[in-house]
mmCIF file of C-alpha atoms in Angstrom:
data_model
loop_
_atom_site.group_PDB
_atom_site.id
_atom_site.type_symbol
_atom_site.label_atom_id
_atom_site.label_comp_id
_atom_site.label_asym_id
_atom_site.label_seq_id
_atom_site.Cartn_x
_atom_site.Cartn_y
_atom_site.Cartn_z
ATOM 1 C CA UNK I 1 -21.759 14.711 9.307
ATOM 2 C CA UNK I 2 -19.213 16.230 11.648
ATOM 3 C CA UNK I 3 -20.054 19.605 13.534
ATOM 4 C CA UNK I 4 -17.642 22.096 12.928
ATOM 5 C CA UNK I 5 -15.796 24.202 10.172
ATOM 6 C CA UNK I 6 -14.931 20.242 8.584
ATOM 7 C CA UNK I 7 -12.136 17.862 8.548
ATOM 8 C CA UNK I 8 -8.192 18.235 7.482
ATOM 9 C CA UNK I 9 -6.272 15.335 6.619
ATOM 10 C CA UNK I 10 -2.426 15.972 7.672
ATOM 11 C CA UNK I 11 0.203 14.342 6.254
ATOM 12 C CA UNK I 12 3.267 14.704 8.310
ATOM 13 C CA UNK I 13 5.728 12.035 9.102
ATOM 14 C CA UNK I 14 7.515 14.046 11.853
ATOM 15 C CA UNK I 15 5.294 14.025 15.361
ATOM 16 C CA UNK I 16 6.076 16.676 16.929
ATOM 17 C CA UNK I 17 5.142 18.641 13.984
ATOM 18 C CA UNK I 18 1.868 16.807 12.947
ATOM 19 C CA UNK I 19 1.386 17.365 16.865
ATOM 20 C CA UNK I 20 1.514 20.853 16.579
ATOM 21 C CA UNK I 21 -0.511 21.652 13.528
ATOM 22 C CA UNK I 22 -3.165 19.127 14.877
ATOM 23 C CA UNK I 23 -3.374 21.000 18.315
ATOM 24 C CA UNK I 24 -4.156 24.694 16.635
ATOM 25 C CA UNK I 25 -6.515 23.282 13.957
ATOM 26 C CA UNK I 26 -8.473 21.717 16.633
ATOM 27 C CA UNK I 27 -8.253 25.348 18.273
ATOM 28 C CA UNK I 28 -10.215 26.768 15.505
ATOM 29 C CA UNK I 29 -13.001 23.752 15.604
ATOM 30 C CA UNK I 30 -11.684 21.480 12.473
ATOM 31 C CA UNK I 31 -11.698 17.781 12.849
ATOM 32 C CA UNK I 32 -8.275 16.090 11.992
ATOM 33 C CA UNK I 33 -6.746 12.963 11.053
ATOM 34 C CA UNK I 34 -3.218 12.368 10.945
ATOM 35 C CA UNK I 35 -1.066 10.179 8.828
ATOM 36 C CA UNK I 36 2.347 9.709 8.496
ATOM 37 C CA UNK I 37 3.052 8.375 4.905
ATOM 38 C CA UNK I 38 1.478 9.050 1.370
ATOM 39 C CA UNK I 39 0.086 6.144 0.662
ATOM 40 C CA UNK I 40 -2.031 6.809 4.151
ATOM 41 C CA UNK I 41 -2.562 9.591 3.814
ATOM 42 C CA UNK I 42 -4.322 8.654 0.759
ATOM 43 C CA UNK I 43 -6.406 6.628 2.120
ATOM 44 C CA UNK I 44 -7.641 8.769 4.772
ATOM 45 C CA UNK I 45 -8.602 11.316 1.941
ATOM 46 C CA UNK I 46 -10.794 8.840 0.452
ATOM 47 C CA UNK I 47 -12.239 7.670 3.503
ATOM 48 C CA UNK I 48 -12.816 10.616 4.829
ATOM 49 C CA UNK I 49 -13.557 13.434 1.702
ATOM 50 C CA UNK I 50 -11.707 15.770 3.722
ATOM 51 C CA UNK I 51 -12.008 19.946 3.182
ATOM 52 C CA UNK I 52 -8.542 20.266 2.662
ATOM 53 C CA UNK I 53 -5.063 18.346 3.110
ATOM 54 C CA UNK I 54 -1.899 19.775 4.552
ATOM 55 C CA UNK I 55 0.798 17.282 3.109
ATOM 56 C CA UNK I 56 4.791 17.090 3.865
ATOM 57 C CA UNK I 57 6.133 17.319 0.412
ATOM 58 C CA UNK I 58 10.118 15.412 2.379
ATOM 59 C CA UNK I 59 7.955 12.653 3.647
ATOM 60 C CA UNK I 60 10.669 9.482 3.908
ATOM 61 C CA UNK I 61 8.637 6.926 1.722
ATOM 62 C CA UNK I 62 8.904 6.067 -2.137
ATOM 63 C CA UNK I 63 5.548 8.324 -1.874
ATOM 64 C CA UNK I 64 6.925 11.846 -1.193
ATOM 65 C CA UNK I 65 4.536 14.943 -1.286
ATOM 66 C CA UNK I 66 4.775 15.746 -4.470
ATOM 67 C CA UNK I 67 3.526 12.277 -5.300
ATOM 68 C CA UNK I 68 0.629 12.899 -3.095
ATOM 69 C CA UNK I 69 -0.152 15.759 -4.910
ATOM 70 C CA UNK I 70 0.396 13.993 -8.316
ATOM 71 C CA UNK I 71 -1.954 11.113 -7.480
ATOM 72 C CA UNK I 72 -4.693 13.301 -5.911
ATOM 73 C CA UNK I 73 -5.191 16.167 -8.917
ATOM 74 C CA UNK I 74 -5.698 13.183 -10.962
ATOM 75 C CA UNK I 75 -9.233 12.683 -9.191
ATOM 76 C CA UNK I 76 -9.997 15.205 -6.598
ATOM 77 C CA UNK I 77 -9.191 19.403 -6.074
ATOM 78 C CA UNK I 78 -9.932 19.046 -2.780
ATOM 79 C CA UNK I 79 -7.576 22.418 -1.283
ATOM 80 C CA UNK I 80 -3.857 20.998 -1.035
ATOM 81 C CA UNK I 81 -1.220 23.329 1.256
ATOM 82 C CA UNK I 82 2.642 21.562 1.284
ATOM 83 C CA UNK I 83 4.864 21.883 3.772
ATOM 84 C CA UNK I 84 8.246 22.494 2.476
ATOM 85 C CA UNK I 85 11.795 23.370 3.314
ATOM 86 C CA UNK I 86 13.091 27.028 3.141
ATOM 87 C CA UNK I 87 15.469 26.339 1.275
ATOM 88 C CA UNK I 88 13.792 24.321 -1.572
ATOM 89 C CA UNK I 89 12.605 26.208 -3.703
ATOM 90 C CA UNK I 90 12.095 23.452 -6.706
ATOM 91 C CA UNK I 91 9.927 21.526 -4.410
ATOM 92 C CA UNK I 92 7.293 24.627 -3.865
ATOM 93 C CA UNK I 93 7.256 25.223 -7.525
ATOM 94 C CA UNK I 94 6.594 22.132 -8.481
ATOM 95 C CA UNK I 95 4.183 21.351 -5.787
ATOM 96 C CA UNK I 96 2.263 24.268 -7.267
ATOM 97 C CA UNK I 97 2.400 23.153 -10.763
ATOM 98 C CA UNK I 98 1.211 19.438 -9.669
ATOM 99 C CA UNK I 99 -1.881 21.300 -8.264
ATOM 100 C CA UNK I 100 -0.987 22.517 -4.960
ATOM 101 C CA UNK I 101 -3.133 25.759 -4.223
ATOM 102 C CA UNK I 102 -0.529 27.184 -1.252
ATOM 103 C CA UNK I 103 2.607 26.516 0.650
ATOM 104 C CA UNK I 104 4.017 27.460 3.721
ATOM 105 C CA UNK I 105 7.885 26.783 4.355
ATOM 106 C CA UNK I 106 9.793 25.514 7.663
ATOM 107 C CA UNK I 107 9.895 26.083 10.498
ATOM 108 C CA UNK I 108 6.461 28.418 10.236
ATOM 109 C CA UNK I 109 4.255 29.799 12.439
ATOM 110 C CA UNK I 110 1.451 27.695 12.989
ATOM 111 C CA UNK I 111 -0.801 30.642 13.497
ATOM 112 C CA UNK I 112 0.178 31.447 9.542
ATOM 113 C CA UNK I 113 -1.034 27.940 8.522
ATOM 114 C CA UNK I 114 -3.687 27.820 10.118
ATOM 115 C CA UNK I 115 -4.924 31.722 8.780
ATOM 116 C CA UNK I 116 -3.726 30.051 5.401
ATOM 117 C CA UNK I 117 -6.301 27.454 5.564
ATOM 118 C CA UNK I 118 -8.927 29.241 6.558
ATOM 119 C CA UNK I 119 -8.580 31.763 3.920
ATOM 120 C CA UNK I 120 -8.717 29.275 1.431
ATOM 121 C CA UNK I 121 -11.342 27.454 2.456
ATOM 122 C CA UNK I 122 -13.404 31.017 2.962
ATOM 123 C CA UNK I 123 -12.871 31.763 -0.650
ATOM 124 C CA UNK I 124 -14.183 28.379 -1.854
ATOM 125 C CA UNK I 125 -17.119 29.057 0.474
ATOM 126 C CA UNK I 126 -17.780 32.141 -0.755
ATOM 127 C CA UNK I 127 -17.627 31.050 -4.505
ATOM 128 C CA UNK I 128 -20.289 28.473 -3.592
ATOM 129 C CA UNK I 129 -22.461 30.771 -2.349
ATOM 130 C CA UNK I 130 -22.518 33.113 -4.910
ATOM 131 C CA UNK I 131 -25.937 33.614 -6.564
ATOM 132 C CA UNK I 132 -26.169 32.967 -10.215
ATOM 133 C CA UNK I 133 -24.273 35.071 -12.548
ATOM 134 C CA UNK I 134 -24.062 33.178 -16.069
ATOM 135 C CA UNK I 135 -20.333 31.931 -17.369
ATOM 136 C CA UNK I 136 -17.854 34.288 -18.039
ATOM 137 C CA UNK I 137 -16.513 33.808 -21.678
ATOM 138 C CA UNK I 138 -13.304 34.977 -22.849
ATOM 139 C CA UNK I 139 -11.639 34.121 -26.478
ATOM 140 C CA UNK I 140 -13.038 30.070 -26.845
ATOM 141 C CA UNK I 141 -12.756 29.766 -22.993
ATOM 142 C CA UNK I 142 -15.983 29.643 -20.832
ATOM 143 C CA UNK I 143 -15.659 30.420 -16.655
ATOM 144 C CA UNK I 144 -18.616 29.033 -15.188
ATOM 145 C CA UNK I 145 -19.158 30.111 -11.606
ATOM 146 C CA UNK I 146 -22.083 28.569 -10.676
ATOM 147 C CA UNK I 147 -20.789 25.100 -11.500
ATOM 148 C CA UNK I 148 -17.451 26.144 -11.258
ATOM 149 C CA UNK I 149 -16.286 24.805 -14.006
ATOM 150 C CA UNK I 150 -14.206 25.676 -16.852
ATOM 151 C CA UNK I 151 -14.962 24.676 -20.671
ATOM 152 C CA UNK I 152 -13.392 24.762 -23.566
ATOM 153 C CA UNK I 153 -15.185 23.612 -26.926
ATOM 154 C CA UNK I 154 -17.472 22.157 -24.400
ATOM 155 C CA UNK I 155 -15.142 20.002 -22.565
ATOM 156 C CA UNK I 156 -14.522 20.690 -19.071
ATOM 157 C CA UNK I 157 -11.324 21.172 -18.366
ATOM 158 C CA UNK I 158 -9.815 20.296 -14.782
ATOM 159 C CA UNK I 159 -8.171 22.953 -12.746
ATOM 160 C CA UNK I 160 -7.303 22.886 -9.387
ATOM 161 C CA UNK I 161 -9.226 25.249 -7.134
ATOM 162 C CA UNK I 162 -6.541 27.963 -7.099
ATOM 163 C CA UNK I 163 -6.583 28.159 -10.627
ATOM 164 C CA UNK I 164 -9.948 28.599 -10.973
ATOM 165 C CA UNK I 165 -10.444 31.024 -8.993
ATOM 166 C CA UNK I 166 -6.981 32.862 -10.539
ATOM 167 C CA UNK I 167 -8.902 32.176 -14.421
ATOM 168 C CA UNK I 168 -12.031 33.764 -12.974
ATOM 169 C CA UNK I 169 -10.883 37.012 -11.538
ATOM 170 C CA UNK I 170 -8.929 37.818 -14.396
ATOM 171 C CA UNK I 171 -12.034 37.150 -16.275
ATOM 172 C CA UNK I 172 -13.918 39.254 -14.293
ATOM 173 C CA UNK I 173 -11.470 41.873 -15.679
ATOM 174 C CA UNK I 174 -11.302 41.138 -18.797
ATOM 175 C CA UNK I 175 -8.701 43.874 -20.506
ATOM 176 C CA UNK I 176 -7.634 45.146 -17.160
ATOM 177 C CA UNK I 177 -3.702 44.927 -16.775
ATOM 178 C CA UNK I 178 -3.130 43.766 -13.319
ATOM 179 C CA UNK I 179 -0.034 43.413 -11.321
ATOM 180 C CA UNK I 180 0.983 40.404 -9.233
ATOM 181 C CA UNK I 181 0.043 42.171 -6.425
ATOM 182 C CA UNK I 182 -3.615 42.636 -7.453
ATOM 183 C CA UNK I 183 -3.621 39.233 -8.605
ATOM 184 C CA UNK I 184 -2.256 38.107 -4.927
ATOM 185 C CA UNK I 185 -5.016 40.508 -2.968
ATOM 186 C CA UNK I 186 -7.399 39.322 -5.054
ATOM 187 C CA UNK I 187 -7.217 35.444 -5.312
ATOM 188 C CA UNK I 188 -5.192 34.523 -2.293
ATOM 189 C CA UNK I 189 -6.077 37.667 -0.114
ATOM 190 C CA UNK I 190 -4.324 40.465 1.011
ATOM 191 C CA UNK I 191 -3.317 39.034 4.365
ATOM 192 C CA UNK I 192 -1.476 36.231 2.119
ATOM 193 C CA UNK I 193 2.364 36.457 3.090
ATOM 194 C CA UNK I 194 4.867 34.620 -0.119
ATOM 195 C CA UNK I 195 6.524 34.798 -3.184
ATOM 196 C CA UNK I 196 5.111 37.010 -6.078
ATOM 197 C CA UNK I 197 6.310 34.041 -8.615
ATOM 198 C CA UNK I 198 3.115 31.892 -6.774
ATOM 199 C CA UNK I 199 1.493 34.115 -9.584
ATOM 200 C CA UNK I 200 3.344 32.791 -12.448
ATOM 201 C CA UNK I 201 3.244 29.451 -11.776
ATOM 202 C CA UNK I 202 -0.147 29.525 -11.709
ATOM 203 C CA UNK I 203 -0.233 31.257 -14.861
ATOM 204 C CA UNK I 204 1.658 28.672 -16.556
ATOM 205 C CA UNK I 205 -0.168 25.807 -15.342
ATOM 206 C CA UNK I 206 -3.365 27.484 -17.020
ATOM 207 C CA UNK I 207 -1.486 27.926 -20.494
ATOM 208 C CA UNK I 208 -0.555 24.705 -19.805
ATOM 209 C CA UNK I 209 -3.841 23.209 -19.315
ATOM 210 C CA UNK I 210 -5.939 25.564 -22.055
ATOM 211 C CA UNK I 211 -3.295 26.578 -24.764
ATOM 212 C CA UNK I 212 -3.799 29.331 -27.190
ATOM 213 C CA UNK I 213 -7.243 29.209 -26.698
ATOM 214 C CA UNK I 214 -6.777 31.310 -23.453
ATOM 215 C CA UNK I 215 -6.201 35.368 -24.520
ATOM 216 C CA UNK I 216 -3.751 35.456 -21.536
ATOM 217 C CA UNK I 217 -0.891 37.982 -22.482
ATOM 218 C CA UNK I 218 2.096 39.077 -20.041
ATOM 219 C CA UNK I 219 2.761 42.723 -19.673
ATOM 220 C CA UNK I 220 6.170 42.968 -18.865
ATOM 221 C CA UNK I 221 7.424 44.782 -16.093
ATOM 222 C CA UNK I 222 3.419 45.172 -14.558
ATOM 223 C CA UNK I 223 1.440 41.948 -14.581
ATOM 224 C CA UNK I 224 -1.596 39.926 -16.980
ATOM 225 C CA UNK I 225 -3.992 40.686 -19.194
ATOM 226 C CA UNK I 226 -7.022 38.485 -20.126
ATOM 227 C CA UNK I 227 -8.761 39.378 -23.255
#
């Protein structure tokens, strides 16, 4: 095993940008490979069982990003950030409803990436290291945080790790109404720089994904309930 805070996998057809998001990672101590098309970048995810994967969603191939994405939630949630265009707006929501957990736009700062990485990857430390609480259970939905997992009728039901960590802080306030902005502090940190609607499109992948089984009500004009 590698020394070090772990290994990215980059997917980034352009050079000059995979270049430059290479150089500050390896700044901070992480080990990274490069590749410049999905399907290698595939590959280098399973050979290498990365931390987390920074993927292009414009890459030039029949795999684009959003294929990446696709492909991967349907056997991994290792931490996925996209790269996207300012302008394209589609392409981030849809990156986070394929499973995405964040997304930073071009051009960007690579400073912001790389703080956006890192605060990912400290919240998924710090939910592994937390000591045993027993699952959360709200309506016919059960938040376990010690395996984190989520069930439903007993069946575990796969959510990326943004959403799980979105599910279980609203469970930990069950019948609190909180605002997007609590949600955002909370889950992605308060340092986290984007769009509110990250929020709801996280919301609506976990309706999506556990139905009316989830108490999960909208209070318009302030935020969510759960419970």
């Amino acid at each position: 095993m590698s020394e070090g805070p772990g290994t990215i996998v980059v997917i980034e057809d352009d050079p000059n940008i995979a270049d430059l998001v290479d150089m500050y990672l390896r700044r901070d101590g992480f080990r990274v490979i490069q590749a410049t098309s999905g399907e290698g970048g595939l590959d280098a995810i399973t050979r290498e069982r990365p931390r987390l994967v920074v993927v292009d969603i414009g890459l030039p191939d029949r795999m684009d990003g959003l294929e990446v994405c696709r492909t991967l939630r349907s056997s991994s949630d290792v931490p996925i950030v996209i790269l996207t265009a300012r302008d394209s707006e589609i392409d981030r929501v849809l990156g986070l409803e394929l499973g995405a957990d964040d997304y930073v736009t071009k051009p960007f700062s690579p400073r912001e990436l790389v703080a956006r990485i890192k605060a990912i990857l400290r919240r998924s430390d710090q939910s592994t290291r937390a000591g045993p609480a027993g699952p959360l259970r709200v309506g016919d939905v059960e938040v376990d945080t010690d395996r984190h997992e989520v069930r439903l009728g007993g069946q575990v039901v796969a959510l990326t790790a943004r959403e799980f960590d979105l599910l279980a802080y609203l469970a930990e306030n069950e019948g609190l109404v909180l605002s997007r902005r609590q949600l955002l502090d909370g889950v992605w940190g308060a340092d986290w720089v984007g769009d509110d609607r990250t929020v709801d499109v996280h919301v609506r992948q976990l309706r999506k994904k556990l139905g009316s089984s989830l108490p999960l009500s909208t209070v318009w004009g302030v935020g969510y309930r759960l419970g």
